[in-house]
Structures are given as structure tokens and as C-alpha cells.
DNA sequence: GCCAACGTTGGC
DNA sequence: GCCAACGTTGGC
């Protein structure tokens, strides 16, 4: 899962109440489908910082809730407001994320791109903009090793 | 700030 | 349903 650290960095999750935050603001259908239909409670997720000085994977968070209606879409003062989403018929969903751990150092996008073992990873594909992306078991294990785990 | 690569919107 | 115009993402 990607986030702009200016918006929400991994330390924001770590420092929040119960080290847990509602992950709101997904406004892309494909990303929504992932969190609504594929992600399971208890799953671990790589947390990626984008649009920043050092883009890369910074750590791991855990999914601690099923997807439910993203209430920020109902709030007309929110930047994520969407008049076409309603409590009766929500268009967007959110999940709760809990801080897992931070890697000793950022695994930079540059490093991921240069790694032959990760050539097929969605994240390094050209034009991959999705904020929620699948990771294979092999990729997960490989990156965990890079992180020194 | 540039721009490539997507995604979305809306007229037809 | 097509597709041009526009908006967004995100690395560089």
C-alpha cells in the first residue's frame, strides 16, 4: 500500500492511538476492489512511501478490519468527499491498518527496480500507479530478506 | 516543474 | 460504446 508521507507516513500510524488508523481516501476502483474483495484481516502489507525524497518500502502494517464504507466520502468538508457515495450505497471503502514494524532502512524503489528477482513485481512495472497492489509470496520473502529479517 | 502513463468524464 | 479532453499519480 502506498502513501505520500506528507499525508500519512508510517510513523503517523505508529504514533496514533492503539497504533491503528482507518485507511480512508481510496478513490480508485481497482484499489477499492482490492481492499474490499481481496485483503483479509490479519494480512500483512508492505507500506510504501511515494512522491517523496526517497520512494520505497518503509515497513509493514497489518490489516485489522474488513472493508466498510469510507465515511470520509460522506463528509462534505473532507477532501475525499464524494456526493455519489452514500451510507445506503457506498461507493468507497476503507479498512483499518495497524502498525507492524519499520525496516531498519528504507528499501528504495531504485533498489527494487534493479533487483532481477523482482522484475515481475507490479510495483516496478512502468506506469504502475495503483495505491494498493498485490505482492506474491516470493516477492514478499525476497523483500523481507532485503530488509534483513 | 516536467511529463509519461493511466483513469475519468461527458458529448455524440 | 467511442474517444477527445481533462485530471491525477508519481518518478525524476
Short mmCIF file of C-alpha atoms (C1' of nucleotides) in Angstrom, two decimals:
data_model
loop_
_atom_site.label_atom_id
_atom_site.label_comp_id
_atom_site.label_asym_id
_atom_site.label_seq_id
_atom_site.Cartn_x
_atom_site.Cartn_y
_atom_site.Cartn_z
CA UNK A 1 0.00 0.00 0.00
CA UNK A 2 1.28 3.40 -0.95
CA UNK A 3 1.05 6.64 0.89
CA UNK A 4 2.51 10.06 0.50
CA UNK A 5 4.44 10.57 3.73
CA UNK A 6 3.33 14.20 3.81
CA UNK A 7 -0.21 12.86 4.14
CA UNK A 8 0.45 9.85 6.29
CA UNK A 9 3.81 8.27 6.95
CA UNK A 10 4.45 5.04 8.79
CA UNK A 11 5.36 6.92 11.95
CA UNK A 12 1.93 8.54 11.91
CA UNK A 13 0.44 5.07 12.20
CA UNK A 14 2.96 4.06 14.84
CA UNK A 15 2.20 7.13 16.93
CA UNK A 16 -1.59 7.04 16.64
CA UNK A 17 -3.97 5.66 19.25
CA UNK A 18 -3.59 1.88 19.50
CA UNK A 19 -1.12 2.25 16.60
CA UNK A 20 -4.16 1.89 14.40
CA UNK A 21 -5.75 4.12 11.78
CA UNK A 22 -8.67 3.92 9.36
CA UNK A 23 -7.26 3.84 5.85
CA UNK A 24 -9.51 6.28 4.03
CA UNK A 25 -9.42 8.16 0.77
CA UNK A 26 -9.01 5.38 -1.77
CA UNK A 27 -10.77 6.80 -4.83
CA UNK A 28 -9.76 4.36 -7.50
CA UNK A 29 -11.96 1.42 -8.36
CA UNK A 30 -9.22 -1.13 -8.80
CA UNK A 31 -7.64 -0.20 -5.49
CA UNK A 32 -11.07 -0.27 -3.87
CA UNK A 33 -11.72 -3.74 -5.22
CA UNK A 34 -8.50 -4.98 -3.66
CA UNK A 35 -9.33 -3.76 -0.20
CA UNK A 36 -12.96 -4.77 -0.47
CA UNK A 37 -12.64 -8.17 -2.11
CA UNK A 38 -9.12 -9.47 -1.61
CA UNK A 39 -7.45 -8.20 1.52
CA UNK A 40 -8.14 -10.26 4.64
CA UNK A 41 -8.00 -9.44 8.30
CA UNK A 42 -4.61 -10.46 9.66
CA UNK A 43 -2.80 -9.99 6.38
CA UNK A 44 0.48 -8.17 6.40
CA UNK A 45 1.12 -5.37 3.96
CA UNK A 46 4.24 -3.60 2.80
CA UNK A 47 3.96 0.12 3.44
CA UNK A 48 5.39 2.29 0.68
CA UNK A 49 6.21 5.97 0.69
CA UNK A 50 5.57 7.71 -2.63
CA UNK A 51 6.06 11.21 -4.01
CA UNK A 52 8.88 11.94 -1.64
CA UNK A 53 12.63 12.25 -1.48
CA UNK A 54 13.28 8.56 -1.06
CA UNK A 55 10.44 6.49 -2.53
CA UNK A 56 10.44 2.93 -1.23
CA UNK A 57 9.13 0.35 1.19
CA UNK A 58 9.50 1.55 4.75
CA UNK A 59 7.94 -1.25 6.76
CA UNK A 60 4.98 -3.49 7.40
CA UNK A 61 1.44 -2.83 8.56
CA UNK A 62 -1.35 -5.25 9.34
CA UNK A 63 -4.96 -5.32 8.23
CA UNK A 64 -7.18 -5.38 11.31
CA UNK A 65 -10.66 -4.93 9.87
CA UNK A 66 -12.79 -5.91 6.96
CA UNK A 67 -13.65 -3.24 4.44
CA UNK A 68 -16.51 -0.97 5.41
CA UNK A 69 -17.97 2.20 3.93
CA UNK A 70 -15.42 5.02 3.78
CA UNK A 71 -17.14 7.67 5.86
CA UNK A 72 -14.84 10.42 4.59
CA UNK A 73 -16.82 10.25 1.34
CA UNK A 74 -19.93 11.42 3.23
CA UNK A 75 -18.22 14.44 4.76
CA UNK A 76 -18.59 17.46 2.52
CA UNK A 77 -15.78 19.21 4.35
CA UNK A 78 -13.37 16.41 3.56
CA UNK A 79 -11.09 16.49 0.53
CA UNK A 80 -12.26 12.92 -0.03
CA UNK A 81 -15.93 13.90 -0.20
CA UNK A 82 -17.90 12.20 -2.97
CA UNK A 83 -21.55 13.12 -3.41
CA UNK A 84 -22.13 9.91 -5.30
CA UNK A 85 -21.35 7.77 -2.28
CA UNK A 86 -23.97 7.32 0.44
CA UNK A 87 -24.29 5.19 3.58
CA UNK A 88 -27.07 3.26 1.83
CA UNK A 89 -24.97 2.71 -1.26
CA UNK A 90 -21.32 3.31 -0.50
CA UNK A 91 -19.04 3.68 -3.46
CA UNK A 92 -15.80 3.74 -1.47
CA UNK A 93 -14.44 1.58 1.31
CA UNK A 94 -11.83 1.80 3.99
CA UNK A 95 -10.00 -0.70 6.17
CA UNK A 96 -8.21 -0.35 9.48
CA UNK A 97 -4.45 -0.66 9.48
CA UNK A 98 -2.23 -1.34 12.46
CA UNK A 99 1.45 -0.55 12.72
CA UNK A 100 3.60 -3.62 12.31
CA UNK A 101 7.24 -2.68 12.15
CA UNK A 102 9.61 -0.34 10.49
CA UNK A 103 12.52 -1.61 8.45
CA UNK A 104 15.96 -0.59 9.70
CA UNK A 105 16.30 1.35 6.48
CA UNK A 106 14.08 2.18 3.54
CA UNK A 107 14.16 -0.32 0.70
CA UNK A 108 14.29 2.18 -2.08
CA UNK A 109 12.38 1.91 -5.32
CA UNK A 110 15.70 2.19 -7.10
CA UNK A 111 16.91 -0.95 -5.37
CA UNK A 112 13.68 -2.82 -6.09
CA UNK A 113 13.89 -1.90 -9.76
CA UNK A 114 17.47 -3.08 -10.03
CA UNK A 115 16.69 -6.48 -8.47
CA UNK A 116 16.22 -9.27 -11.04
CA UNK A 117 14.16 -11.28 -8.53
CA UNK A 118 11.57 -8.52 -8.54
CA UNK A 119 11.42 -7.88 -12.28
CA UNK A 120 7.81 -9.03 -12.44
CA UNK A 121 6.63 -7.11 -9.40
CA UNK A 122 3.66 -4.84 -10.05
CA UNK A 123 5.30 -2.01 -8.16
CA UNK A 124 8.24 -1.75 -10.54
CA UNK A 125 6.13 -2.03 -13.70
CA UNK A 126 6.03 1.02 -15.91
CA UNK A 127 3.15 3.29 -15.11
CA UNK A 128 2.07 1.36 -12.00
CA UNK A 129 0.10 3.96 -10.10
CA UNK A 130 -2.25 1.85 -8.05
CA UNK A 131 -2.15 2.70 -4.37
CA UNK A 132 -2.98 -0.89 -3.44
CA UNK A 133 -1.03 -3.59 -5.23
CA UNK A 134 -0.63 -7.34 -4.96
CA UNK A 135 2.64 -8.88 -3.79
CA UNK A 136 3.49 -12.52 -4.47
CA UNK A 137 4.78 -14.81 -1.74
CA UNK A 138 8.12 -14.99 -3.48
CA UNK A 139 8.38 -11.21 -3.67
CA UNK A 140 7.37 -10.90 -0.05
CA UNK A 141 10.04 -13.33 1.10
CA UNK A 142 12.70 -11.77 -1.07
CA UNK A 143 11.98 -8.25 0.13
CA UNK A 144 11.84 -9.44 3.74
CA UNK A 145 15.37 -10.74 3.27
CA UNK A 146 16.50 -7.43 1.80
CA UNK A 147 15.08 -5.79 4.88
CA UNK A 148 17.32 -8.02 6.99
CA UNK A 149 14.54 -10.05 8.53
"C1'" DG B 1 8.33 21.62 -12.50
"C1'" DC B 2 8.14 18.22 -16.31
"C1'" DC B 3 5.84 14.69 -18.39
"C1'" DA B 4 4.50 9.75 -19.24
"C1'" DA B 5 1.04 6.74 -18.10
"C1'" DC B 6 -3.19 5.98 -16.51
"C1'" DG B 7 -8.11 6.90 -15.12
"C1'" DT B 8 -12.45 9.51 -15.58
"C1'" DT B 9 -15.88 12.32 -17.74
"C1'" DG B 10 -19.16 13.51 -20.95
"C1'" DG B 11 -20.70 14.75 -25.70
"C1'" DC B 12 -22.06 12.42 -29.61
"C1'" DG C 1 -19.85 2.42 -26.98
"C1'" DC C 2 -16.25 5.60 -28.81
"C1'" DC C 3 -12.90 8.82 -27.93
"C1'" DA C 4 -11.16 13.53 -27.03
"C1'" DA C 5 -10.31 16.35 -23.31
"C1'" DC C 6 -9.15 16.71 -18.88
"C1'" DG C 7 -7.43 15.24 -14.22
"C1'" DT C 8 -4.20 12.56 -11.31
"C1'" DT C 9 -0.17 9.99 -9.97
"C1'" DG C 10 4.40 9.84 -9.05
"C1'" DG C 11 9.28 9.24 -10.52
"C1'" DC C 12 12.80 12.05 -11.93
#
